[in-house]
CSV table of N, CA and C in Angstrom, one decimal:
chain,number,residue,atom,x,y,z
A,1,GLY,N,5.9,-9.0,33.2
A,1,GLY,CA,6.0,-10.4,32.9
A,1,GLY,C,7.3,-11.0,33.3
A,2,SER,N,7.5,-12.3,33.1
A,2,SER,CA,8.8,-12.9,33.4
A,2,SER,C,9.7,-12.7,32.2
A,3,PRO,N,11.0,-12.6,32.5
A,3,PRO,CA,12.0,-12.4,31.4
A,3,PRO,C,12.0,-13.6,30.4
A,4,TRP,N,12.3,-13.4,29.2
A,4,TRP,CA,12.3,-14.4,28.2
A,4,TRP,C,13.5,-15.3,28.3
A,5,VAL,N,13.3,-16.6,28.3
A,5,VAL,CA,14.4,-17.5,28.5
A,5,VAL,C,14.6,-18.3,27.2
A,6,PRO,N,15.8,-18.1,26.6
A,6,PRO,CA,16.0,-18.8,25.3
A,6,PRO,C,16.0,-20.3,25.4
A,7,ARG,N,15.6,-20.9,24.3
A,7,ARG,CA,15.5,-22.4,24.4
A,7,ARG,C,16.9,-23.0,24.5
A,8,ASP,N,17.9,-22.5,23.7
A,8,ASP,CA,19.2,-23.0,23.7
A,8,ASP,C,20.1,-22.0,24.3
A,9,THR,N,20.4,-22.2,25.6
A,9,THR,CA,21.2,-21.2,26.3
A,9,THR,C,22.6,-21.1,25.9
A,10,SER,N,23.2,-22.2,25.4
A,10,SER,CA,24.6,-22.2,25.0
A,10,SER,C,24.8,-21.1,23.8
A,11,MET,N,23.9,-21.1,22.9
A,11,MET,CA,24.0,-20.2,21.7
A,11,MET,C,23.8,-18.8,22.2
A,12,ALA,N,22.9,-18.6,23.1
A,12,ALA,CA,22.6,-17.2,23.6
A,12,ALA,C,23.8,-16.7,24.3
A,13,THR,N,24.5,-17.5,25.1
A,13,THR,CA,25.7,-17.1,25.8
A,13,THR,C,26.8,-16.7,24.8
A,14,ILE,N,27.0,-17.5,23.8
A,14,ILE,CA,28.0,-17.2,22.8
A,14,ILE,C,27.7,-15.9,22.2
A,15,ARG,N,26.4,-15.7,21.8
A,15,ARG,CA,26.0,-14.5,21.1
A,15,ARG,C,26.3,-13.3,22.0
A,16,ALA,N,25.9,-13.4,23.3
A,16,ALA,CA,26.0,-12.3,24.2
A,16,ALA,C,27.5,-11.9,24.5
A,17,VAL,N,28.3,-13.0,24.6
A,17,VAL,CA,29.7,-12.7,24.8
A,17,VAL,C,30.4,-12.1,23.6
A,18,GLY,N,29.9,-12.5,22.4
A,18,GLY,CA,30.5,-11.9,21.2
A,18,GLY,C,30.1,-10.5,21.0
A,19,GLY,N,30.2,-9.7,22.0
A,19,GLY,CA,30.0,-8.2,21.8
A,19,GLY,C,28.6,-7.9,21.4
A,20,GLY,N,27.7,-7.8,22.4
A,20,GLY,CA,26.3,-7.5,22.1
A,20,GLY,C,26.0,-6.1,21.6
A,21,ASP,N,27.1,-5.3,21.6
A,21,ASP,CA,26.8,-3.9,21.3
A,21,ASP,C,26.4,-3.6,19.9
A,22,GLU,N,27.2,-4.2,18.9
A,22,GLU,CA,26.8,-3.9,17.5
A,22,GLU,C,25.5,-4.6,17.2
A,23,CYS,N,25.2,-5.7,17.9
A,23,CYS,CA,23.9,-6.4,17.8
A,23,CYS,C,22.8,-5.5,18.1
A,24,SER,N,22.8,-4.9,19.3
A,24,SER,CA,21.6,-4.1,19.7
A,24,SER,C,21.6,-2.8,18.9
A,25,GLY,N,22.8,-2.4,18.4
A,25,GLY,CA,22.8,-1.2,17.5
A,25,GLY,C,22.0,-1.5,16.3
A,26,ILE,N,22.2,-2.7,15.7
A,26,ILE,CA,21.4,-3.0,14.5
A,26,ILE,C,19.9,-3.1,14.8
A,27,ALA,N,19.6,-3.8,16.0
A,27,ALA,CA,18.2,-3.9,16.4
A,27,ALA,C,17.6,-2.5,16.6
A,28,LEU,N,18.3,-1.6,17.3
A,28,LEU,CA,17.7,-0.3,17.5
A,28,LEU,C,17.5,0.5,16.2
A,29,ALA,N,18.5,0.4,15.3
A,29,ALA,CA,18.3,1.1,14.0
A,29,ALA,C,17.1,0.6,13.3
A,30,ARG,N,17.0,-0.7,13.2
A,30,ARG,CA,15.9,-1.3,12.5
A,30,ARG,C,14.5,-1.0,13.2
A,31,LEU,N,14.5,-1.0,14.5
A,31,LEU,CA,13.2,-0.7,15.2
A,31,LEU,C,12.9,0.8,15.0
A,32,SER,N,13.8,1.6,15.0
A,32,SER,CA,13.5,3.0,14.8
A,32,SER,C,13.0,3.2,13.3
A,33,GLU,N,13.5,2.5,12.4
A,33,GLU,CA,12.9,2.5,11.0
A,33,GLU,C,11.5,2.0,11.0
A,34,GLU,N,11.3,0.9,11.7
A,34,GLU,CA,9.9,0.3,11.8
A,34,GLU,C,9.0,1.3,12.4
A,35,ARG,N,9.4,2.0,13.4
A,35,ARG,CA,8.5,3.0,14.0
A,35,ARG,C,8.1,4.1,13.1
A,36,LYS,N,9.1,4.6,12.3
A,36,LYS,CA,8.9,5.6,11.3
A,36,LYS,C,7.9,5.1,10.3
A,37,ALA,N,8.2,3.9,9.7
A,37,ALA,CA,7.3,3.3,8.7
A,37,ALA,C,5.9,3.2,9.2
A,38,TRP,N,5.7,2.7,10.5
A,38,TRP,CA,4.4,2.5,11.0
A,38,TRP,C,3.7,3.8,11.2
A,39,ARG,N,4.4,4.9,11.6
A,39,ARG,CA,3.7,6.2,11.8
A,39,ARG,C,3.3,6.8,10.5
A,40,LYS,N,4.0,6.5,9.5
A,40,LYS,CA,3.6,7.0,8.1
A,40,LYS,C,2.4,6.2,7.6
A,41,ASP,N,2.3,4.9,7.8
A,41,ASP,CA,1.3,4.1,7.2
A,41,ASP,C,1.1,2.8,8.0
A,42,HIS,N,-0.1,2.6,8.5
A,42,HIS,CA,-0.4,1.3,9.2
A,42,HIS,C,-1.9,0.9,9.0
A,43,PRO,N,-2.2,-0.3,9.1
A,43,PRO,CA,-3.5,-0.8,8.9
A,43,PRO,C,-4.5,-0.2,9.9
A,44,PHE,N,-5.7,0.2,9.4
A,44,PHE,CA,-6.7,0.8,10.2
A,44,PHE,C,-7.0,0.1,11.5
A,45,GLY,N,-7.1,0.8,12.6
A,45,GLY,CA,-7.6,0.2,13.9
A,45,GLY,C,-6.4,-0.5,14.7
A,46,PHE,N,-5.3,-0.6,14.1
A,46,PHE,CA,-4.1,-1.3,14.8
A,46,PHE,C,-3.3,-0.2,15.5
A,47,VAL,N,-2.7,-0.6,16.6
A,47,VAL,CA,-1.8,0.3,17.3
A,47,VAL,C,-0.5,-0.4,17.5
A,48,ALA,N,0.7,0.2,17.3
A,48,ALA,CA,2.0,-0.3,17.6
A,48,ALA,C,2.9,0.8,18.0
A,49,LYS,N,3.3,0.8,19.3
A,49,LYS,CA,4.3,1.8,19.7
A,49,LYS,C,5.2,1.4,20.8
A,50,PRO,N,6.5,1.9,20.7
A,50,PRO,CA,7.4,1.5,21.7
A,50,PRO,C,7.0,1.9,23.1
A,51,THR,N,7.3,1.2,24.1
A,51,THR,CA,6.9,1.5,25.5
A,51,THR,C,7.8,2.6,26.0
A,52,THR,N,7.5,3.2,27.2
A,52,THR,CA,8.2,4.2,27.8
A,52,THR,C,8.9,3.7,29.0
A,53,ASN,N,10.2,4.0,29.2
A,53,ASN,CA,10.9,3.6,30.4
A,53,ASN,C,10.5,4.4,31.6
A,54,PRO,N,10.8,4.0,32.8
A,54,PRO,CA,10.4,4.7,34.0
A,54,PRO,C,10.9,6.2,33.9
A,55,ASP,N,12.1,6.4,33.3
A,55,ASP,CA,12.7,7.7,33.2
A,55,ASP,C,12.1,8.6,32.1
A,56,GLY,N,11.1,8.0,31.4
A,56,GLY,CA,10.4,8.8,30.3
A,56,GLY,C,11.0,8.6,29.0
A,57,THR,N,12.2,7.9,28.9
A,57,THR,CA,12.7,7.7,27.5
A,57,THR,C,12.0,6.5,26.8
A,58,MET,N,12.2,6.5,25.5
A,58,MET,CA,11.5,5.5,24.7
A,58,MET,C,12.2,4.1,24.8
A,59,ASN,N,11.5,3.0,25.0
A,59,ASN,CA,12.1,1.7,24.9
A,59,ASN,C,11.7,1.0,23.6
A,60,LEU,N,12.6,1.0,22.6
A,60,LEU,CA,12.4,0.5,21.3
A,60,LEU,C,12.3,-1.1,21.4
A,61,MET,N,12.8,-1.7,22.4
A,61,MET,CA,12.9,-3.1,22.5
A,61,MET,C,11.6,-3.8,23.0
A,62,ILE,N,10.7,-3.0,23.5
A,62,ILE,CA,9.4,-3.5,23.9
A,62,ILE,C,8.3,-2.6,23.4
A,63,TRP,N,7.4,-3.2,22.6
A,63,TRP,CA,6.3,-2.4,22.0
A,63,TRP,C,4.9,-2.8,22.5
A,64,ASP,N,4.1,-1.8,22.7
A,64,ASP,CA,2.7,-2.1,23.1
A,64,ASP,C,1.8,-2.0,21.8
A,65,CYS,N,1.1,-3.1,21.5
A,65,CYS,CA,0.3,-3.1,20.3
A,65,CYS,C,-1.2,-3.5,20.6
A,66,LYS,N,-2.0,-3.1,19.7
A,66,LYS,CA,-3.4,-3.5,19.8
A,66,LYS,C,-3.9,-4.0,18.4
A,67,ILE,N,-4.5,-5.1,18.4
A,67,ILE,CA,-5.0,-5.8,17.2
A,67,ILE,C,-6.5,-5.9,17.2
A,68,PRO,N,-7.1,-5.2,16.2
A,68,PRO,CA,-8.6,-5.4,16.1
A,68,PRO,C,-9.0,-6.7,15.6
A,69,GLY,N,-10.1,-7.3,16.1
A,69,GLY,CA,-10.6,-8.5,15.5
A,69,GLY,C,-11.1,-8.2,14.1
A,70,LYS,N,-11.0,-9.2,13.1
A,70,LYS,CA,-11.4,-8.9,11.8
A,70,LYS,C,-12.9,-8.8,11.7
A,71,LYS,N,-13.3,-7.9,10.8
A,71,LYS,CA,-14.8,-7.7,10.5
A,71,LYS,C,-15.4,-9.0,10.0
A,72,SER,N,-16.7,-9.1,10.4
A,72,SER,CA,-17.5,-10.3,10.0
A,72,SER,C,-16.9,-11.6,10.5
A,73,THR,N,-16.2,-11.6,11.7
A,73,THR,CA,-15.7,-12.8,12.3
A,73,THR,C,-16.2,-12.7,13.8
A,74,ILE,N,-16.1,-13.8,14.5
A,74,ILE,CA,-16.5,-13.9,15.9
A,74,ILE,C,-15.5,-13.0,16.8
A,75,TRP,N,-14.4,-12.5,16.2
A,75,TRP,CA,-13.5,-11.7,16.9
A,75,TRP,C,-13.7,-10.2,16.8
A,76,GLU,N,-14.7,-9.9,15.9
A,76,GLU,CA,-14.7,-8.5,15.4
A,76,GLU,C,-14.9,-7.4,16.4
A,77,GLU,N,-15.6,-7.7,17.5
A,77,GLU,CA,-15.9,-6.6,18.4
A,77,GLU,C,-14.7,-6.2,19.4
A,78,GLY,N,-13.7,-7.1,19.3
A,78,GLY,CA,-12.6,-6.9,20.3
A,78,GLY,C,-11.4,-6.1,19.8
A,79,LEU,N,-10.7,-5.5,20.7
A,79,LEU,CA,-9.4,-4.9,20.4
A,79,LEU,C,-8.4,-5.6,21.4
A,80,TYR,N,-7.5,-6.3,20.9
A,80,TYR,CA,-6.7,-7.2,21.7
A,80,TYR,C,-5.3,-6.7,21.9
A,81,THR,N,-4.9,-6.6,23.2
A,81,THR,CA,-3.6,-6.0,23.6
A,81,THR,C,-2.5,-7.0,23.5
A,82,LEU,N,-1.4,-6.6,22.8
A,82,LEU,CA,-0.3,-7.5,22.6
A,82,LEU,C,1.0,-6.8,22.9
A,83,ARG,N,1.9,-7.5,23.5
A,83,ARG,CA,3.2,-6.8,23.7
A,83,ARG,C,4.3,-7.6,22.9
A,84,MET,N,5.1,-6.8,22.2
A,84,MET,CA,6.2,-7.4,21.4
A,84,MET,C,7.5,-7.2,22.1
A,85,TYR,N,8.2,-8.3,22.4
A,85,TYR,CA,9.5,-8.2,23.0
A,85,TYR,C,10.6,-8.5,22.0
A,86,PHE,N,11.5,-7.5,21.7
A,86,PHE,CA,12.5,-7.7,20.7
A,86,PHE,C,13.8,-8.1,21.5
A,87,LYS,N,14.6,-9.0,20.9
A,87,LYS,CA,15.9,-9.3,21.5
A,87,LYS,C,17.0,-8.5,20.8
A,88,GLU,N,18.2,-8.6,21.5
A,88,GLU,CA,19.3,-7.8,21.0
A,88,GLU,C,19.7,-8.2,19.5
A,89,ASP,N,19.4,-9.5,19.1
A,89,ASP,CA,19.8,-9.9,17.8
A,89,ASP,C,18.7,-9.7,16.8
A,90,TYR,N,17.7,-9.0,17.1
A,90,TYR,CA,16.6,-8.7,16.1
A,90,TYR,C,17.3,-7.9,15.0
A,91,PRO,N,17.0,-8.0,13.7
A,91,PRO,CA,16.0,-8.9,13.1
A,91,PRO,C,16.4,-10.3,12.7
A,92,SER,N,17.6,-10.7,13.2
A,92,SER,CA,18.0,-12.1,13.0
A,92,SER,C,17.0,-13.1,13.7
A,93,SER,N,16.5,-12.7,14.8
A,93,SER,CA,15.5,-13.5,15.5
A,93,SER,C,14.2,-12.7,15.6
A,94,PRO,N,13.1,-13.4,15.7
A,94,PRO,CA,11.8,-12.7,15.7
A,94,PRO,C,11.5,-12.2,17.1
A,95,PRO,N,10.6,-11.2,17.2
A,95,PRO,CA,10.2,-10.8,18.6
A,95,PRO,C,9.3,-11.9,19.2
A,96,LYS,N,9.2,-11.9,20.5
A,96,LYS,CA,8.3,-12.7,21.2
A,96,LYS,C,7.0,-11.9,21.3
A,97,CYS,N,5.9,-12.4,20.9
A,97,CYS,CA,4.6,-11.7,20.9
A,97,CYS,C,3.7,-12.3,21.9
A,98,LYS,N,3.2,-11.4,22.8
A,98,LYS,CA,2.4,-12.0,24.0
A,98,LYS,C,1.1,-11.2,24.2
A,99,PHE,N,0.0,-11.9,24.2
A,99,PHE,CA,-1.3,-11.2,24.5
A,99,PHE,C,-1.3,-11.0,26.0
A,100,GLU,N,-1.5,-9.7,26.4
A,100,GLU,CA,-1.6,-9.4,27.8
A,100,GLU,C,-2.9,-8.6,28.1
A,101,PRO,N,-3.9,-9.2,28.7
A,101,PRO,CA,-3.9,-10.6,29.3
A,101,PRO,C,-4.0,-11.7,28.2
A,102,PRO,N,-3.6,-12.9,28.6
A,102,PRO,CA,-3.7,-14.0,27.6
A,102,PRO,C,-5.1,-14.2,27.0
A,103,LEU,N,-5.1,-14.7,25.7
A,103,LEU,CA,-6.4,-14.9,25.1
A,103,LEU,C,-6.8,-16.4,25.0
A,104,PHE,N,-8.1,-16.6,25.0
A,104,PHE,CA,-8.6,-18.0,24.7
A,104,PHE,C,-8.5,-18.2,23.3
A,105,HIS,N,-7.5,-19.0,22.8
A,105,HIS,CA,-7.2,-19.3,21.4
A,105,HIS,C,-6.3,-20.5,21.3
A,106,PRO,N,-6.6,-21.4,20.4
A,106,PRO,CA,-5.8,-22.6,20.2
A,106,PRO,C,-4.3,-22.4,20.1
A,107,ASN,N,-3.9,-21.2,19.5
A,107,ASN,CA,-2.4,-21.0,19.2
A,107,ASN,C,-1.8,-19.9,20.2
A,108,VAL,N,-2.5,-19.7,21.3
A,108,VAL,CA,-1.9,-18.8,22.3
A,108,VAL,C,-1.6,-19.6,23.6
A,109,TYR,N,-0.4,-19.6,24.0
A,109,TYR,CA,0.0,-20.4,25.2
A,109,TYR,C,-0.7,-19.8,26.4
A,110,PRO,N,-0.9,-20.5,27.5
A,110,PRO,CA,-1.6,-20.0,28.7
A,110,PRO,C,-0.9,-18.7,29.2
A,111,SER,N,0.4,-18.6,28.9
A,111,SER,CA,1.2,-17.4,29.3
A,111,SER,C,0.8,-16.1,28.4
A,112,GLY,N,0.1,-16.4,27.3
A,112,GLY,CA,-0.2,-15.3,26.4
A,112,GLY,C,0.6,-15.3,25.1
A,113,THR,N,1.7,-16.0,25.1
A,113,THR,CA,2.6,-16.0,24.0
A,113,THR,C,2.0,-16.6,22.8
A,114,VAL,N,2.2,-16.0,21.6
A,114,VAL,CA,1.6,-16.4,20.4
A,114,VAL,C,2.4,-17.5,19.7
A,115,CYS,N,1.8,-18.6,19.3
A,115,CYS,CA,2.5,-19.7,18.6
A,115,CYS,C,2.2,-19.5,17.1
A,116,LEU,N,3.1,-19.0,16.3
A,116,LEU,CA,2.8,-18.8,14.9
A,116,LEU,C,4.1,-19.0,14.1
A,117,SER,N,4.0,-19.7,13.0
A,117,SER,CA,5.3,-20.1,12.2
A,117,SER,C,6.0,-18.9,11.8
A,118,LEU,N,5.3,-17.8,11.5
A,118,LEU,CA,6.0,-16.5,11.1
A,118,LEU,C,7.0,-16.0,12.2
A,119,LEU,N,6.7,-16.4,13.5
A,119,LEU,CA,7.5,-15.9,14.6
A,119,LEU,C,8.5,-16.9,15.1
A,120,ASP,N,8.7,-18.0,14.3
A,120,ASP,CA,9.6,-19.0,14.7
A,120,ASP,C,10.8,-19.1,13.8
A,121,GLU,N,12.0,-18.9,14.4
A,121,GLU,CA,13.2,-18.9,13.6
A,121,GLU,C,13.4,-20.2,12.8
A,122,GLU,N,12.9,-21.3,13.3
A,122,GLU,CA,13.1,-22.6,12.6
A,122,GLU,C,12.1,-22.7,11.4
A,123,LYS,N,11.1,-21.9,11.5
A,123,LYS,CA,10.0,-22.0,10.4
A,123,LYS,C,10.0,-20.8,9.5
A,124,ASP,N,9.1,-19.9,9.6
A,124,ASP,CA,8.9,-18.9,8.5
A,124,ASP,C,9.5,-17.5,8.8
A,125,TRP,N,10.2,-17.4,10.0
A,125,TRP,CA,10.8,-16.0,10.3
A,125,TRP,C,11.9,-15.7,9.3
A,126,ARG,N,11.8,-14.4,8.8
A,126,ARG,CA,12.9,-13.9,8.0
A,126,ARG,C,13.1,-12.5,8.5
A,127,ALA,N,14.4,-12.0,8.4
A,127,ALA,CA,14.7,-10.7,8.9
A,127,ALA,C,13.9,-9.6,8.2
A,128,ALA,N,13.4,-9.8,7.0
A,128,ALA,CA,12.7,-8.8,6.3
A,128,ALA,C,11.2,-8.6,6.8
A,129,VAL,N,10.8,-9.5,7.6
A,129,VAL,CA,9.4,-9.4,8.1
A,129,VAL,C,9.2,-8.1,8.9
A,130,THR,N,8.2,-7.4,8.7
A,130,THR,CA,8.0,-6.1,9.4
A,130,THR,C,7.0,-6.3,10.5
A,131,VAL,N,7.0,-5.3,11.4
A,131,VAL,CA,6.0,-5.2,12.5
A,131,VAL,C,4.6,-5.3,12.0
A,132,LYS,N,4.3,-4.6,10.9
A,132,LYS,CA,3.0,-4.6,10.2
A,132,LYS,C,2.6,-6.0,9.8
A,133,GLN,N,3.6,-6.7,9.2
A,133,GLN,CA,3.3,-8.1,8.7
A,133,GLN,C,3.0,-9.0,9.9
A,134,ILE,N,3.8,-8.8,11.0
A,134,ILE,CA,3.5,-9.7,12.1
A,134,ILE,C,2.1,-9.4,12.7
A,135,LEU,N,1.7,-8.2,12.9
A,135,LEU,CA,0.4,-7.9,13.5
A,135,LEU,C,-0.7,-8.4,12.6
A,136,LEU,N,-0.5,-8.2,11.2
A,136,LEU,CA,-1.6,-8.7,10.3
A,136,LEU,C,-1.6,-10.2,10.3
A,137,GLY,N,-0.5,-10.9,10.5
A,137,GLY,CA,-0.4,-12.3,10.6
A,137,GLY,C,-1.1,-12.8,11.8
A,138,ILE,N,-0.9,-12.1,12.9
A,138,ILE,CA,-1.6,-12.5,14.2
A,138,ILE,C,-3.1,-12.3,14.1
A,139,GLN,N,-3.5,-11.2,13.4
A,139,GLN,CA,-4.9,-10.9,13.3
A,139,GLN,C,-5.6,-12.0,12.5
A,140,GLU,N,-4.9,-12.5,11.4
A,140,GLU,CA,-5.3,-13.6,10.6
A,140,GLU,C,-5.5,-14.9,11.4
A,141,LEU,N,-4.5,-15.1,12.2
A,141,LEU,CA,-4.4,-16.3,13.0
A,141,LEU,C,-5.6,-16.4,14.0
A,142,LEU,N,-6.1,-15.2,14.5
A,142,LEU,CA,-7.2,-15.2,15.5
A,142,LEU,C,-8.4,-16.0,14.9
A,143,ASP,N,-8.8,-15.7,13.7
A,143,ASP,CA,-9.9,-16.3,13.2
A,143,ASP,C,-9.6,-17.6,12.4
A,144,SER,N,-8.4,-17.9,12.1
A,144,SER,CA,-8.0,-19.1,11.4
A,144,SER,C,-6.9,-19.8,12.2
A,145,PRO,N,-7.3,-20.5,13.3
A,145,PRO,CA,-6.3,-21.2,14.1
A,145,PRO,C,-5.6,-22.3,13.4
A,146,ASN,N,-4.3,-22.5,13.7
A,146,ASN,CA,-3.6,-23.6,13.1
A,146,ASN,C,-3.7,-24.8,14.1
A,147,ILE,N,-4.6,-25.8,13.7
A,147,ILE,CA,-4.9,-26.9,14.5
A,147,ILE,C,-3.7,-27.9,14.6
A,148,LYS,N,-2.8,-27.8,13.7
A,148,LYS,CA,-1.6,-28.7,13.7
A,148,LYS,C,-0.6,-28.2,14.8
A,149,ASP,N,-0.8,-27.0,15.3
A,149,ASP,CA,0.2,-26.5,16.3
A,149,ASP,C,-0.4,-25.9,17.5
A,150,PRO,N,-1.2,-26.7,18.3
A,150,PRO,CA,-1.9,-26.2,19.4
A,150,PRO,C,-1.0,-25.8,20.5
A,151,ALA,N,-1.3,-24.7,21.2
A,151,ALA,CA,-0.5,-24.2,22.3
A,151,ALA,C,-1.3,-24.1,23.6
A,152,GLN,N,-2.6,-24.3,23.5
A,152,GLN,CA,-3.4,-24.2,24.7
A,152,GLN,C,-4.5,-25.3,24.6
A,153,ALA,N,-4.5,-26.2,25.6
A,153,ALA,CA,-5.4,-27.3,25.6
A,153,ALA,C,-6.9,-27.0,25.6
A,154,ASP,N,-7.2,-26.0,26.5
A,154,ASP,CA,-8.7,-25.7,26.6
A,154,ASP,C,-9.3,-25.2,25.3
A,155,ALA,N,-8.7,-24.2,24.7
A,155,ALA,CA,-9.2,-23.6,23.5
A,155,ALA,C,-9.2,-24.6,22.4
A,156,TYR,N,-8.1,-25.4,22.3
A,156,TYR,CA,-7.9,-26.4,21.2
A,156,TYR,C,-9.0,-27.4,21.3
A,157,THR,N,-9.2,-28.0,22.5
A,157,THR,CA,-10.2,-29.0,22.7
A,157,THR,C,-11.6,-28.5,22.4
A,158,CYS,N,-11.9,-27.3,22.8
A,158,CYS,CA,-13.2,-26.7,22.6
A,158,CYS,C,-13.4,-26.5,21.1
A,159,PHE,N,-12.4,-26.0,20.4
A,159,PHE,CA,-12.4,-25.7,19.0
A,159,PHE,C,-12.7,-27.0,18.2
A,160,ILE,N,-12.1,-28.1,18.6
A,160,ILE,CA,-12.2,-29.3,17.9
A,160,ILE,C,-13.5,-30.0,18.2
A,161,GLN,N,-13.9,-30.0,19.5
A,161,GLN,CA,-15.0,-30.8,19.9
A,161,GLN,C,-16.4,-30.1,20.0
A,162,ASN,N,-16.4,-28.8,20.2
A,162,ASN,CA,-17.6,-28.1,20.3
A,162,ASN,C,-17.5,-26.7,19.8
A,163,ARG,N,-17.6,-26.6,18.5
A,163,ARG,CA,-17.3,-25.3,17.8
A,163,ARG,C,-18.3,-24.2,18.3
A,164,ARG,N,-19.5,-24.6,18.6
A,164,ARG,CA,-20.5,-23.6,19.0
A,164,ARG,C,-20.1,-23.0,20.3
A,165,GLU,N,-19.7,-23.8,21.3
A,165,GLU,CA,-19.2,-23.3,22.6
A,165,GLU,C,-18.0,-22.4,22.4
A,166,TYR,N,-17.1,-22.9,21.5
A,166,TYR,CA,-15.9,-22.1,21.2
A,166,TYR,C,-16.3,-20.7,20.7
A,167,GLU,N,-17.2,-20.6,19.8
A,167,GLU,CA,-17.6,-19.3,19.3
A,167,GLU,C,-18.3,-18.4,20.4
A,168,VAL,N,-19.0,-19.0,21.2
A,168,VAL,CA,-19.6,-18.3,22.3
A,168,VAL,C,-18.5,-17.7,23.2
A,169,LYS,N,-17.5,-18.5,23.6
A,169,LYS,CA,-16.4,-18.0,24.4
A,169,LYS,C,-15.7,-16.9,23.8
A,170,VAL,N,-15.4,-17.1,22.5
A,170,VAL,CA,-14.6,-16.0,21.8
A,170,VAL,C,-15.4,-14.7,21.7
A,171,LYS,N,-16.7,-14.8,21.5
A,171,LYS,CA,-17.6,-13.6,21.5
A,171,LYS,C,-17.6,-12.9,22.9
A,172,GLN,N,-17.7,-13.7,23.9
A,172,GLN,CA,-17.7,-13.2,25.3
A,172,GLN,C,-16.4,-12.5,25.5
A,173,GLN,N,-15.3,-13.1,25.1
A,173,GLN,CA,-14.0,-12.5,25.2
A,173,GLN,C,-13.9,-11.2,24.4
A,174,ALA,N,-14.5,-11.2,23.2
A,174,ALA,CA,-14.5,-9.9,22.4
A,174,ALA,C,-15.2,-8.8,23.2
A,175,SER,N,-16.3,-9.1,23.8
A,175,SER,CA,-17.0,-8.1,24.5
A,175,SER,C,-16.2,-7.6,25.8
A,176,ARG,N,-15.4,-8.5,26.4
A,176,ARG,CA,-14.5,-8.1,27.5
A,176,ARG,C,-13.5,-7.1,27.0
A,177,PHE,N,-13.0,-7.3,25.8
A,177,PHE,CA,-11.9,-6.4,25.2
A,177,PHE,C,-12.6,-5.5,24.2
A,178,LYS,N,-13.7,-4.9,24.5
A,178,LYS,CA,-14.5,-4.1,23.5
A,178,LYS,C,-13.6,-3.1,22.8
A,179,ASN,N,-13.8,-3.1,21.5
A,179,ASN,CA,-13.1,-2.1,20.7
A,179,ASN,C,-13.9,-0.8,20.8
A,180,PRO,N,-13.2,0.3,21.3
A,180,PRO,CA,-13.9,1.6,21.5
A,180,PRO,C,-14.3,2.2,20.1
A,181,ASN,N,-13.6,1.7,19.0
A,181,ASN,CA,-13.8,2.3,17.7
A,181,ASN,C,-15.0,1.7,17.0
A,182,MET,N,-15.6,0.7,17.6
A,182,MET,CA,-16.7,0.0,16.9
A,182,MET,C,-18.0,0.8,17.0
């Protein structure tokens, strides 16, 4: 995908200049804790693991995740692939979470990026939020879109104007991303 571009570049520049090393050190320490905690205990059916660099080493700054659709919802048959991109100043800033490929959903940008208050520094993000909480929050969002914060015109319009068609599209999408554990 394309590299993440911060909204306010002036702040990012100041941060980067102010010695990024101790920053990424904190991020890596926290992410390595997150990985340990996840391997010990995580919600059934979910996957979250750091990616592998071309040289075979682990990249803690980018994680591959899979989120199962909730039972008894129109999402339930799917297993949805999401990538988490952590920045050097994590956990001060939230990861960027991106469905790859992008999902048909009112709160998912056409690029695949998830629009969720939990992942927004100006809204509900706190440094204590865990990878597990993020993934559960996104799973919850799938079946309970936030209509006040639309990110994708197609899915939003369909959800508002023709709920039946919306449900058909979501179920078709679920069967495209069939959960092998179902």
